[in-house]
Amino acid sequence: MRAAAVRLFLPTVIALSFAAQAAGALLPSVPLLVASTAVGLAADLALHRWQRGMATTLGKLHATVTVRQAVRDLLLVTGLIRIEDQDYETKYMALACGLLIFYALHFASQALAIVVRRSRTLPILTRNIDASPLRLSPAPPALLMRRSGQRLLVFGLPATAGLLVAAIADSGWAAAAGIGLSAVLALAAIAVLAARLRSSRKPVTSEEALEWFESWLAEYQPTVGMYFSGGTSSAYQANMWLEPLARLEGRPLIVLRERFMMRKIASTDIPIVCLPKVADVMRLEQSTLKMLIHPSNSGKTSQVLRIPTIKHAFVNHGESDKLSSCNPYAKAYDEVWVAGPAARERYALASVGVDDKDIVEIGRPQLDVIKPYAGAPTGSYTTVLYAPTWEGWDGNPGNTSVIEAGENIVRSLLADPGVRLLYKPHPLTGSVEPRAGAANLRIQEMIRAAVATRAAEHANERPAASAAAELERRTAELDRLTTSSFRDSADDAERMLLQAVPETGRAAAVAAATAAWETAYWDSFPAWEHLIVTDARPNVYACFNVADLLISDVSSVISDYLASGKPYAVTNTSGLPERDFRTTFPTVRAGAVLTPDASGMPALLESVRNPENDPYAAARTELKEHLLGPSDPPSVVRFNDASRALCAKAEEHRAGMAVRALMAIPSQRDAESPGQRDAETGQRDAESPADNEHVKG
């Protein structure tokens, strides 16, 4: 409820400002007219700065920024007319015509911005590739290129200010000067944009860009890669495979389909290409690329699966007992790479058409960063990580514990004075089921209230100021490595230019900087402070390393957490009895089961603090190997072996295709019938008698 009120605050202020402005214009009341105009304009600027989504929503209701600004200006002009001693015929017509000229120039600059943007939008985006042959240049300022609403408000400020001065000081010259300055700004924008349409400032054509891409493929000769397509919140699925992909033998490549995804992929040394059009994806068929891994299924995945020269392996972004972990779509891939025997059994039981021979166990190579279990908590507090999953697409109430059990779990944990809570909800929580989103907000409010209470109790136990300074320094260092102008720019051509130089060695530097940042992050908070972790940093693996206990749902979080060997609990909101719940979901068998009322929380915490009372220690060791496979050989080695084997299959398939192509095109003479050969021979004899006589002789 509070979040909705915050979202509606600025639109409400804008609406009220129009009402007050109309009243000030009709009365007339100069103070009311000036104050309401200033408040409305400030609220509109704030809306475009901090609530662009709401600005888009207003546009769908036909209350666009152009309409709002035009109404604001016309009400000002109306107010000036209503004020006494105004020369209606001269001043009104001059001001109205001036405003019309300004708006006409604004629309012209907007049309020109669209033309410039289209001329700079190429069919391919790249990162970590030298794209200097494409003759790319930095884009004009975003205010001119894409933020048309904000541009209108900013360029219209002099006109609005001039009209306000005219209302206060009865000076028509002030209004004329303000409107004139706004028109000059619009003309300047047109001049800057028009200069970008000169042939010397344009990048290469689309066809030239694609020809360059094909030549780069021939030079780089990629062998292994990752294909990814998804929504704005799904980039984490690809990012978790960046480091394992970089370790593979061969020359890796990342293939994306959505332009915005280029900003979402974390820093890496691997060359990245984005091919939005399926026709351009097909150009990979003639490349040296042998195999692609796929962390997720999407509608566009079927397009790349059509390429017969490339082998495809589904690696998934996580494994759990949920039905989504054995999706029938998996049978479309050449192989399905899973963590351990549990996933193989899961596919066999699901009977979704995936042959056992096509399943390869590789472990989870990205779990190397998880620290092993070190025994009972050593500090004054037991750190509990509550990481519920989201509600899923099918609306099953057993998917997430947030709705039915989340508040009870958090309330029980906060009631224990020896618990430090880390709350990390799934990024998609509330995206399908509004009740999940509402429960998530209530949980966060509970945690903030508990933090305030503890802060009062530990007023003298804050970390030293140097800890905050160290975190700030480490954050700046990591941001320099992971955030570039590429991420801030909305122009496709500029993105390619700013990432033209490969990020050689950046992945190692990012890994070191991330480790240092994580240490500084945890040190910047007192040991007693509860935390709400919703940003990309720290990631869930970093939370694993500081947690003594995990509470989650049936999800891949459980499988990954088992790599640590630490205790965990699963919330049962499925409605099944505990015995059936454990039977249905094998990942539960080595952990405690919590009911929606969280009544088992005290006993669970007691077993964590006293490992001798932990009934699941041996079961966790067994389940870890069942889910993630053996520790020897390491997962990284098994992942690389699977890649080499699939590349070998691709080479064998290509060789077979070449042989079949030769066999399918016999010589024309062999394909002709004897009668055809005799007829053609006779015709040649008739056309060339001299030659025939020479041959016979």
XYZ file of C-alpha atoms in Angstrom:
697
model
C 0.000 0.000 0.000
C 2.812 2.365 0.939
C 4.692 1.519 -2.269
C 1.603 2.313 -4.355
C 1.246 5.650 -2.565
C 4.871 6.485 -3.363
C 4.388 5.628 -7.042
C 1.284 7.814 -7.287
C 2.703 10.773 -5.364
C 4.269 12.655 -8.293
C 1.332 12.081 -10.713
C -1.023 13.325 -7.992
C 1.107 16.433 -7.454
C 1.093 17.120 -11.205
C -2.695 16.739 -11.414
C -3.261 19.047 -8.428
C -0.835 21.585 -9.865
C -2.911 21.812 -13.052
C -6.059 22.400 -11.015
C -4.343 25.095 -8.958
C -2.831 26.637 -12.080
C -6.236 26.814 -13.739
C -7.669 28.468 -10.640
C -4.785 30.939 -10.538
C -5.278 31.795 -14.211
C -9.042 32.317 -13.996
C -9.249 34.283 -10.743
C -6.594 35.640 -11.596
C -4.096 35.103 -8.744
C -0.464 35.700 -9.567
C 0.976 33.948 -6.455
C -1.176 30.868 -7.006
C -0.381 30.822 -10.728
C 3.365 31.079 -10.159
C 3.522 28.597 -7.287
C 1.390 25.936 -8.985
C 3.348 26.231 -12.249
C 6.691 25.879 -10.466
C 5.511 22.903 -8.412
C 4.017 21.148 -11.452
C 7.123 21.646 -13.568
C 9.398 20.404 -10.757
C 7.211 17.329 -10.254
C 7.265 16.614 -13.999
C 11.071 16.815 -14.092
C 11.287 14.514 -11.065
C 8.891 12.077 -12.732
C 11.155 11.773 -15.792
C 14.235 11.474 -13.604
C 13.106 8.861 -11.086
C 9.825 7.335 -12.336
C 10.157 6.823 -16.073
C 7.811 3.863 -15.915
C 5.055 6.058 -14.514
C 5.786 8.662 -17.193
C 5.251 5.940 -19.804
C 1.990 4.940 -18.127
C 0.712 8.523 -18.280
C 1.626 8.576 -21.964
C -0.567 5.525 -22.564
C -3.434 7.512 -21.012
C -2.745 10.243 -23.609
C -1.385 12.523 -20.870
C 1.998 12.715 -22.583
C 4.685 15.146 -21.524
C 3.940 17.225 -24.626
C 0.285 17.531 -23.645
C 1.183 18.366 -20.053
C 3.704 21.048 -21.025
C 1.381 22.563 -23.635
C -1.465 22.788 -21.105
C 0.929 24.316 -18.570
C 2.055 26.996 -21.045
C -1.471 27.758 -22.257
C -2.690 28.189 -18.694
C 0.150 30.641 -18.135
C -0.852 32.594 -21.235
C -4.477 32.534 -20.088
C -3.406 33.886 -16.720
C -1.512 36.705 -18.385
C -4.614 37.623 -20.390
C -6.741 37.686 -17.247
C -4.353 39.963 -15.394
C -5.423 43.578 -15.731
C -3.787 46.117 -18.014
C -2.681 43.547 -20.571
C -2.711 44.372 -24.292
C -4.585 41.334 -25.544
C -4.175 41.823 -29.277
C -0.402 42.268 -29.375
C 0.912 40.376 -26.373
C -1.384 37.346 -26.535
C -0.855 36.730 -30.241
C 2.906 37.231 -29.986
C 3.259 34.857 -27.050
C 0.984 32.228 -28.608
C 2.863 32.350 -31.918
C 6.185 32.136 -30.112
C 5.076 29.047 -28.224
C 3.793 27.451 -31.433
C 7.174 28.037 -33.091
C 8.973 26.452 -30.129
C 6.748 23.358 -30.216
C 7.183 23.040 -33.978
C 10.966 23.110 -33.535
C 10.695 20.518 -30.766
C 8.740 18.163 -33.020
C 11.270 18.704 -35.814
C 14.170 17.826 -33.507
C 12.309 14.734 -32.357
C 11.788 13.558 -35.935
C 15.449 14.226 -36.692
C 16.516 12.256 -33.596
C 14.588 9.243 -34.881
C 16.298 9.488 -38.269
C 19.744 9.771 -36.669
C 19.070 6.861 -34.329
C 17.984 4.627 -37.181
C 21.044 5.523 -39.213
C 23.255 4.518 -36.277
C 21.462 1.279 -35.393
C 23.435 -1.603 -36.858
C 22.253 -5.231 -37.170
C 24.953 -6.434 -34.782
C 26.265 -5.327 -31.401
C 29.605 -6.423 -29.988
C 31.702 -6.373 -26.858
C 35.350 -7.336 -26.442
C 35.846 -7.149 -30.216
C 37.852 -4.585 -32.175
C 35.073 -2.906 -34.156
C 37.112 0.067 -35.405
C 36.536 -0.851 -39.113
C 32.862 0.049 -38.642
C 33.692 3.793 -38.454
C 31.704 4.301 -35.287
C 31.562 7.607 -33.453
C 30.171 8.643 -30.054
C 26.465 9.322 -30.017
C 24.922 12.747 -29.425
C 23.808 13.386 -25.831
C 20.966 11.150 -24.672
C 18.906 14.285 -23.995
C 18.856 14.913 -27.737
C 18.613 11.323 -28.933
C 16.096 9.510 -26.772
C 14.752 11.528 -23.861
C 12.268 13.611 -25.793
C 10.036 14.283 -22.794
C 12.889 15.419 -20.623
C 14.229 17.504 -23.521
C 10.911 19.325 -23.873
C 10.807 20.097 -20.152
C 14.430 21.298 -20.014
C 14.329 23.333 -23.226
C 10.949 24.738 -22.219
C 12.263 26.028 -18.882
C 13.248 29.477 -20.257
C 9.795 29.907 -21.837
C 8.032 28.935 -18.628
C 10.311 31.131 -16.541
C 9.733 34.070 -18.886
C 5.957 33.673 -18.655
C 6.162 33.526 -14.854
C 8.255 36.707 -14.771
C 5.745 38.369 -17.075
C 2.923 37.437 -14.693
C 4.802 38.827 -11.684
C 6.408 41.938 -13.166
C 3.946 42.714 -15.957
C 6.755 42.493 -18.516
C 5.950 41.077 -21.914
C 9.620 41.331 -22.880
C 10.541 38.722 -20.266
C 8.060 36.244 -21.756
C 9.284 36.952 -25.286
C 12.925 36.528 -24.243
C 12.203 33.217 -22.493
C 10.278 31.803 -25.428
C 12.988 32.983 -27.801
C 15.697 31.266 -25.747
C 13.711 28.012 -25.764
C 13.388 28.248 -29.544
C 17.154 28.822 -29.857
C 17.835 25.696 -27.767
C 15.540 23.668 -30.026
C 17.310 25.042 -33.104
C 20.673 24.110 -31.618
C 19.451 20.545 -31.072
C 18.354 20.377 -34.708
C 21.773 21.598 -35.845
C 23.632 19.030 -33.727
C 21.453 16.186 -34.966
C 21.577 17.295 -38.599
C 25.372 17.261 -38.485
C 25.213 13.550 -37.653
C 23.520 12.832 -40.976
C 26.544 13.892 -42.982
C 28.090 10.969 -44.827
C 31.395 11.423 -43.007
C 29.690 10.952 -39.636
C 27.620 7.903 -40.544
C 28.743 4.363 -39.652
C 28.908 1.623 -42.259
C 25.750 0.217 -43.810
C 24.019 -2.827 -42.389
C 25.362 -5.080 -45.133
C 28.901 -3.827 -44.622
C 28.586 -4.458 -40.885
C 27.481 -8.045 -41.494
C 30.311 -8.615 -43.970
C 32.744 -7.356 -41.347
C 31.198 -9.728 -38.797
C 31.662 -12.708 -41.110
C 35.286 -11.761 -41.701
C 35.820 -11.443 -37.941
C 34.320 -14.914 -37.417
C 36.690 -16.319 -40.019
C 39.653 -14.679 -38.298
C 38.722 -15.452 -34.676
C 37.447 -18.990 -35.441
C 35.278 -19.570 -32.337
C 34.828 -23.183 -31.227
C 32.652 -23.123 -28.095
C 30.031 -20.673 -26.959
C 26.933 -19.796 -24.996
C 23.602 -18.792 -26.497
C 21.244 -16.721 -24.371
C 17.919 -14.991 -24.816
C 15.613 -13.746 -22.108
C 13.937 -10.893 -20.267
C 15.418 -8.044 -18.299
C 15.475 -10.004 -15.025
C 16.968 -13.194 -16.431
C 20.568 -12.125 -17.051
C 21.708 -13.856 -13.860
C 21.048 -17.159 -15.607
C 23.759 -16.394 -18.157
C 26.132 -14.618 -15.786
C 26.545 -17.706 -13.608
C 28.091 -19.536 -16.607
C 30.570 -16.830 -17.641
C 33.487 -18.080 -15.574
C 33.028 -21.791 -16.437
C 32.741 -20.862 -20.121
C 35.954 -18.824 -19.943
C 37.803 -21.886 -18.582
C 36.854 -24.151 -21.483
C 39.448 -25.204 -24.023
C 39.063 -23.454 -27.336
C 37.946 -19.973 -28.363
C 34.688 -19.066 -26.607
C 31.933 -16.796 -27.881
C 28.696 -15.499 -26.336
C 25.688 -15.058 -28.625
C 22.805 -12.848 -27.452
C 19.535 -11.888 -29.129
C 18.228 -8.847 -27.226
C 20.020 -5.514 -27.465
C 19.351 -4.581 -23.840
C 21.015 -7.816 -22.716
C 24.405 -6.405 -23.737
C 24.178 -4.132 -20.683
C 23.148 -6.995 -18.394
C 26.013 -9.401 -19.019
C 28.708 -9.058 -16.358
C 32.319 -8.214 -17.150
C 34.141 -10.940 -19.020
C 37.027 -11.395 -21.442
C 34.860 -13.473 -23.793
C 33.820 -11.830 -27.092
C 30.087 -11.093 -27.120
C 27.868 -10.589 -30.153
C 24.192 -9.701 -30.248
C 22.245 -10.737 -33.349
C 18.634 -9.550 -32.994
C 17.490 -10.907 -36.383
C 17.175 -14.643 -36.960
C 18.526 -14.274 -40.515
C 21.771 -12.933 -39.079
C 21.970 -15.767 -36.529
C 22.035 -18.188 -39.453
C 25.414 -16.741 -40.475
C 26.910 -18.791 -37.651
C 26.264 -21.911 -39.733
C 29.307 -21.224 -41.876
C 31.540 -20.421 -38.906
C 33.918 -22.699 -37.015
C 31.629 -22.725 -33.968
C 31.145 -26.336 -32.889
C 28.954 -26.256 -29.799
C 26.767 -23.927 -27.734
C 25.597 -24.253 -24.158
C 22.117 -23.002 -23.264
C 21.401 -21.853 -19.674
C 17.673 -21.427 -20.314
C 14.851 -22.070 -22.737
C 13.251 -19.216 -24.631
C 11.125 -18.720 -27.695
C 14.178 -17.721 -29.716
C 16.144 -20.829 -28.770
C 14.434 -22.851 -31.501
C 15.875 -20.487 -34.098
C 19.502 -21.316 -33.365
C 18.736 -25.020 -32.947
C 18.070 -25.105 -36.691
C 21.784 -24.765 -37.434
C 22.917 -28.337 -38.179
C 26.650 -27.645 -38.005
C 26.511 -26.721 -34.309
C 25.863 -29.097 -31.421
C 23.733 -27.828 -28.550
C 23.854 -28.679 -24.843
C 21.250 -27.602 -22.298
C 23.000 -26.753 -19.017
C 20.115 -24.992 -17.237
C 20.686 -22.191 -14.747
C 19.965 -24.364 -11.740
C 18.553 -27.744 -10.769
C 15.754 -28.554 -8.373
C 12.936 -31.030 -7.879
C 10.476 -28.709 -9.597
C 8.960 -29.767 -12.910
C 10.783 -26.930 -14.656
C 14.048 -28.838 -14.110
C 12.905 -31.587 -16.488
C 11.099 -29.570 -19.124
C 10.099 -31.544 -22.262
C 11.800 -28.856 -24.339
C 15.125 -30.336 -23.249
C 14.751 -33.119 -25.828
C 15.334 -30.530 -28.559
C 19.018 -30.328 -27.615
C 21.737 -32.742 -28.666
C 22.722 -33.282 -25.036
C 21.463 -32.333 -21.595
C 24.232 -31.562 -19.117
C 23.225 -32.078 -15.498
C 24.966 -31.878 -12.149
C 24.693 -35.453 -10.893
C 22.763 -38.735 -10.771
C 19.683 -37.092 -9.213
C 18.953 -35.110 -12.376
C 19.429 -38.214 -14.530
C 16.849 -40.027 -12.394
C 14.558 -36.999 -12.531
C 14.462 -37.069 -16.336
C 13.858 -40.835 -16.329
C 10.913 -40.498 -13.953
C 9.465 -37.516 -15.818
C 9.534 -39.434 -19.117
C 9.634 -36.265 -21.223
C 11.493 -37.786 -24.179
C 15.088 -37.140 -23.112
C 17.151 -40.283 -23.750
C 19.465 -41.376 -20.973
C 22.352 -41.609 -23.461
C 22.017 -37.875 -24.128
C 22.430 -36.926 -20.459
C 25.938 -35.989 -19.310
C 26.844 -35.404 -15.661
C 29.202 -32.449 -15.276
C 28.558 -31.231 -11.728
C 28.197 -27.502 -11.083
C 31.488 -25.806 -12.082
C 30.428 -22.416 -10.706
C 30.202 -23.724 -7.120
C 33.975 -23.652 -6.575
C 33.567 -20.306 -4.796
C 31.439 -21.798 -2.004
C 33.343 -22.385 1.224
C 32.959 -25.754 3.020
C 31.192 -26.283 6.343
C 33.348 -25.274 9.311
C 31.113 -26.451 12.164
C 28.994 -24.546 14.673
C 28.705 -20.742 14.506
C 31.725 -19.146 16.137
C 30.397 -15.646 16.733
C 27.715 -14.261 19.008
C 25.068 -14.572 16.331
C 23.759 -17.364 14.130
C 23.465 -16.042 10.579
C 20.358 -17.365 8.849
C 19.850 -16.855 5.119
C 16.193 -16.869 4.089
C 16.201 -17.122 0.279
C 12.715 -18.060 -0.954
C 12.097 -18.703 -4.622
C 9.433 -16.943 -6.688
C 5.867 -18.014 -7.395
C 6.504 -19.507 -10.852
C 4.309 -19.408 -13.925
C 1.833 -22.116 -12.906
C 0.504 -20.467 -9.736
C 1.241 -23.537 -7.599
C 1.038 -22.374 -3.943
C 3.871 -24.756 -3.080
C 6.378 -22.942 -5.282
C 7.194 -20.131 -2.881
C 6.911 -19.821 0.882
C 6.676 -16.031 0.780
C 2.878 -15.902 0.633
C 1.859 -18.461 3.249
C 4.913 -18.806 5.467
C 7.332 -15.959 4.807
C 6.107 -13.595 7.513
C 5.906 -16.376 10.098
C 9.462 -17.492 9.305
C 10.857 -13.982 9.544
C 8.871 -13.190 12.688
C 10.205 -16.322 14.370
C 13.800 -15.560 13.386
C 13.580 -11.938 14.498
C 12.243 -13.065 17.879
C 15.482 -14.939 18.587
C 18.044 -12.469 20.040
C 20.911 -14.648 18.822
C 19.919 -14.614 15.123
C 21.172 -12.368 12.372
C 18.855 -12.587 9.361
C 19.852 -12.199 5.716
C 16.779 -11.915 3.526
C 17.397 -12.445 -0.198
C 14.170 -12.956 -2.187
C 14.173 -14.177 -5.787
C 14.420 -11.262 -8.295
C 11.108 -12.283 -9.918
C 9.119 -12.355 -6.665
C 5.732 -10.752 -7.273
C 6.062 -10.660 -11.060
C 3.171 -13.123 -11.507
C 1.290 -13.259 -8.196
C 0.610 -9.835 -6.581
C 0.181 -11.504 -3.182
C 3.807 -12.617 -3.309
C 4.948 -9.077 -4.040
C 2.833 -7.683 -1.206
C 4.136 -10.299 1.258
C 7.696 -9.529 0.171
C 7.191 -5.835 0.990
C 5.674 -6.639 4.388
C 8.606 -8.899 5.235
C 11.060 -6.132 4.384
C 9.152 -3.709 6.601
C 9.351 -6.198 9.485
C 13.104 -6.511 9.037
C 13.640 -2.738 8.893
C 11.676 -2.316 12.108
C 13.788 -4.998 13.790
C 16.976 -3.313 12.603
C 15.833 -0.007 14.100
C 15.137 -1.711 17.425
C 18.529 -3.413 17.510
C 20.284 -0.225 16.483
C 18.876 1.483 19.558
C 20.092 -1.402 21.733
C 23.596 -1.357 20.186
C 24.032 2.368 19.686
C 27.708 2.179 20.645
C 28.567 -0.884 18.564
C 28.722 0.488 15.081
C 31.673 -0.413 12.801
C 34.458 2.107 12.531
C 34.097 4.825 9.913
C 37.056 3.310 8.117
C 34.928 0.227 7.294
C 32.396 2.343 5.417
C 35.207 4.198 3.665
C 36.794 0.891 2.651
C 33.486 -0.336 1.214
C 33.094 2.899 -0.722
C 36.604 2.544 -2.105
C 36.092 -1.104 -3.053
C 32.743 -0.286 -4.643
C 34.299 2.430 -6.780
C 37.078 0.049 -7.782
C 34.645 -2.696 -8.758
C 32.372 -0.243 -10.574
C 35.304 0.943 -12.683
C 35.868 -2.638 -13.804
C 32.256 -3.686 -14.287
C 30.571 -0.445 -15.353
C 31.614 1.358 -18.501
C 30.183 4.020 -20.750
C 28.757 1.108 -22.694
C 26.369 0.409 -19.817
C 25.269 4.014 -19.538
C 24.735 4.652 -23.217
C 21.487 3.967 -25.002
C 22.962 4.283 -28.477
C 23.807 1.042 -30.228
C 26.664 2.357 -32.327
C 28.311 4.015 -29.340
C 28.012 0.798 -27.374
C 29.985 -1.012 -30.036
C 32.636 1.715 -30.188
C 33.206 1.948 -26.455
C 33.645 -1.800 -26.228
C 35.855 -2.088 -29.289
C 38.950 -2.927 -27.237
C 38.824 -6.443 -25.737
C 38.643 -6.615 -21.953
C 41.845 -8.698 -21.785
C 42.546 -9.713 -18.206
C 39.465 -7.963 -16.908
C 37.768 -11.154 -15.719
C 40.632 -11.954 -13.340
C 40.712 -8.374 -12.110
C 36.946 -8.435 -11.555
C 37.198 -11.677 -9.586
C 39.846 -10.207 -7.281
C 37.971 -6.943 -6.894
C 34.726 -8.804 -6.176
C 36.352 -10.844 -3.420
C 37.754 -7.677 -1.844
C 34.386 -5.943 -2.163
C 32.557 -8.821 -0.471
C 34.954 -8.707 2.481
C 34.486 -4.946 2.783
C 30.707 -5.312 2.455
C 30.302 -7.735 5.354
C 32.795 -5.786 7.485
C 30.804 -2.579 6.990
C 27.845 -3.942 8.973
C 27.808 -4.843 12.664
C 27.465 -8.542 13.464
C 23.977 -8.017 14.895
C 22.395 -6.160 11.954
C 19.756 -7.895 9.839
C 20.190 -7.306 6.104
C 17.857 -7.184 3.117
C 19.869 -8.212 0.047
C 18.082 -7.373 -3.199
C 20.888 -5.892 -5.303
C 22.999 -7.918 -7.706
C 25.842 -7.648 -5.202
C 26.447 -9.603 -3.062
C 25.241 -12.641 -5.008
C 23.646 -15.668 -3.422
C 26.948 -17.595 -3.293
C 28.522 -14.802 -1.234
C 25.547 -15.069 1.130
C 26.116 -18.835 1.351
C 29.638 -18.228 2.624
C 28.554 -16.114 5.602
C 25.404 -18.069 6.475
C 25.226 -20.791 9.127
C 21.787 -21.958 8.002
C 19.728 -21.689 4.819
C 15.930 -21.602 4.755
C 14.466 -21.845 1.287
C 11.899 -23.589 -0.903
C 12.151 -26.450 -3.355
C 14.553 -24.757 -5.769
C 18.059 -24.870 -7.181
C 19.220 -22.766 -4.221
C 19.052 -25.921 -2.088
C 21.122 -27.955 -4.552
C 23.800 -25.274 -4.804
C 23.898 -24.727 -1.031
C 24.627 -28.411 -0.509
C 28.100 -27.751 -1.904
C 28.864 -26.092 1.440
C 27.699 -29.056 3.529
C 25.925 -26.674 5.933
C 22.487 -27.311 7.493
C 19.403 -26.199 5.607
C 15.623 -26.266 5.925
C 12.848 -26.354 3.331
C 9.435 -24.805 3.861
C 6.495 -27.053 3.046
C 3.602 -24.990 1.700
C 2.496 -27.693 -0.725
C -0.161 -29.129 1.579
C 1.508 -32.551 1.492
C 2.265 -34.483 4.701
C 5.951 -34.310 5.584
C 6.618 -37.922 4.569
C 5.033 -37.404 1.149
C 6.807 -34.049 0.814
C 10.192 -35.688 1.342
C 9.334 -38.504 -1.063
C 8.125 -36.140 -3.775
C 11.119 -33.804 -3.499
C 14.372 -35.723 -2.913
C 16.387 -32.555 -2.222
C 14.464 -32.233 1.043
C 15.649 -35.510 2.522
C 18.839 -34.101 4.063
C 17.246 -31.036 5.640
C 14.634 -30.004 8.148
C 11.076 -29.334 7.012
C 9.296 -26.223 8.249
C 5.533 -25.909 8.331
C 3.899 -22.616 7.314
C 3.567 -21.557 10.956
C 7.354 -21.982 11.451
C 6.742 -23.804 14.739
C 9.888 -25.907 14.286
C 12.225 -22.914 14.193
C 13.570 -23.137 17.805
C 14.556 -26.800 17.396
C 16.147 -26.052 14.030
C 18.287 -23.242 15.445
C 19.311 -25.444 18.355
C 20.616 -28.150 16.002
C 22.635 -25.562 14.076
C 24.239 -24.176 17.211
C 24.997 -27.656 18.505
C 26.143 -29.841 15.562
C 26.115 -32.957 17.739
C 22.320 -32.629 17.690
C 22.181 -32.297 13.910
C 20.321 -35.381 12.608
C 21.033 -34.669 8.920
C 24.845 -34.311 8.790
C 25.521 -37.709 7.224
C 22.524 -37.409 4.891
C 23.820 -34.080 3.547
C 27.129 -35.635 2.539
C 25.346 -38.425 0.695
C 22.827 -36.099 -0.939
C 25.556 -33.696 -2.031
C 27.192 -36.388 -4.142
C 23.839 -37.583 -5.428
C 22.865 -34.085 -6.575
C 26.216 -32.617 -7.610
C 28.217 -35.700 -8.495
C 31.607 -36.767 -7.138
C 34.283 -34.299 -6.085
C 36.903 -36.157 -8.112
C 37.400 -35.355 -10.897
C 36.423 -31.730 -10.183
C 33.373 -30.317 -11.885
C 35.516 -27.940 -13.936
C 37.333 -30.917 -15.444
C 34.116 -32.807 -16.190
C 32.620 -29.693 -17.782
C 35.627 -29.331 -20.074
C 35.603 -33.045 -20.959
C 31.924 -32.830 -21.910
C 32.686 -29.818 -24.097
C 35.532 -31.579 -25.886
C 33.398 -34.660 -26.488
C 30.533 -32.614 -27.940
C 32.935 -30.666 -30.160
C 34.252 -33.987 -31.445
C 30.693 -35.040 -32.277
C 30.193 -31.778 -34.156
C 33.349 -32.360 -36.189
C 32.246 -35.898 -36.984
C 28.810 -34.651 -38.002
C 30.288 -31.984 -40.274
C 32.542 -34.517 -41.920
C 29.535 -36.779 -42.485
C 27.560 -33.879 -43.958
C 30.388 -33.160 -46.400
C 30.561 -36.792 -47.511
C 26.792 -37.007 -47.926
C 26.802 -33.793 -49.936
C 29.375 -35.232 -52.341
C 27.451 -38.469 -52.664
C 24.178 -36.620 -53.255
C 25.601 -34.757 -56.279
C 26.849 -37.403 -58.751
C 28.464 -36.351 -62.009
C 26.029 -35.288 -64.667
C 27.236 -38.006 -67.014
C 26.451 -40.747 -64.491
C 23.010 -39.289 -63.912
C 22.084 -39.270 -67.591
C 20.453 -42.215 -69.340
C 22.255 -43.981 -72.240
C 19.659 -42.665 -74.668
C 20.333 -39.078 -73.585
C 24.093 -39.558 -74.006
C 23.665 -41.039 -77.516
C 21.331 -38.232 -78.592
C 23.709 -35.554 -77.327
C 26.663 -37.289 -78.999
C 24.811 -37.367 -82.311
C 23.947 -33.682 -81.997
C 27.572 -32.777 -81.312
C 28.638 -34.898 -84.330
C 26.222 -33.045 -86.581
C 27.403 -29.654 -85.338
C 31.138 -30.443 -85.671
C 31.744 -32.840 -88.634
C 35.350 -31.795 -89.123
C 36.178 -32.533 -85.541
C 34.463 -35.883 -85.809
C 36.447 -36.833 -88.853
C 39.634 -35.838 -87.098
C 38.726 -38.006 -84.122
C 37.835 -40.952 -86.318
C 41.004 -40.647 -88.325
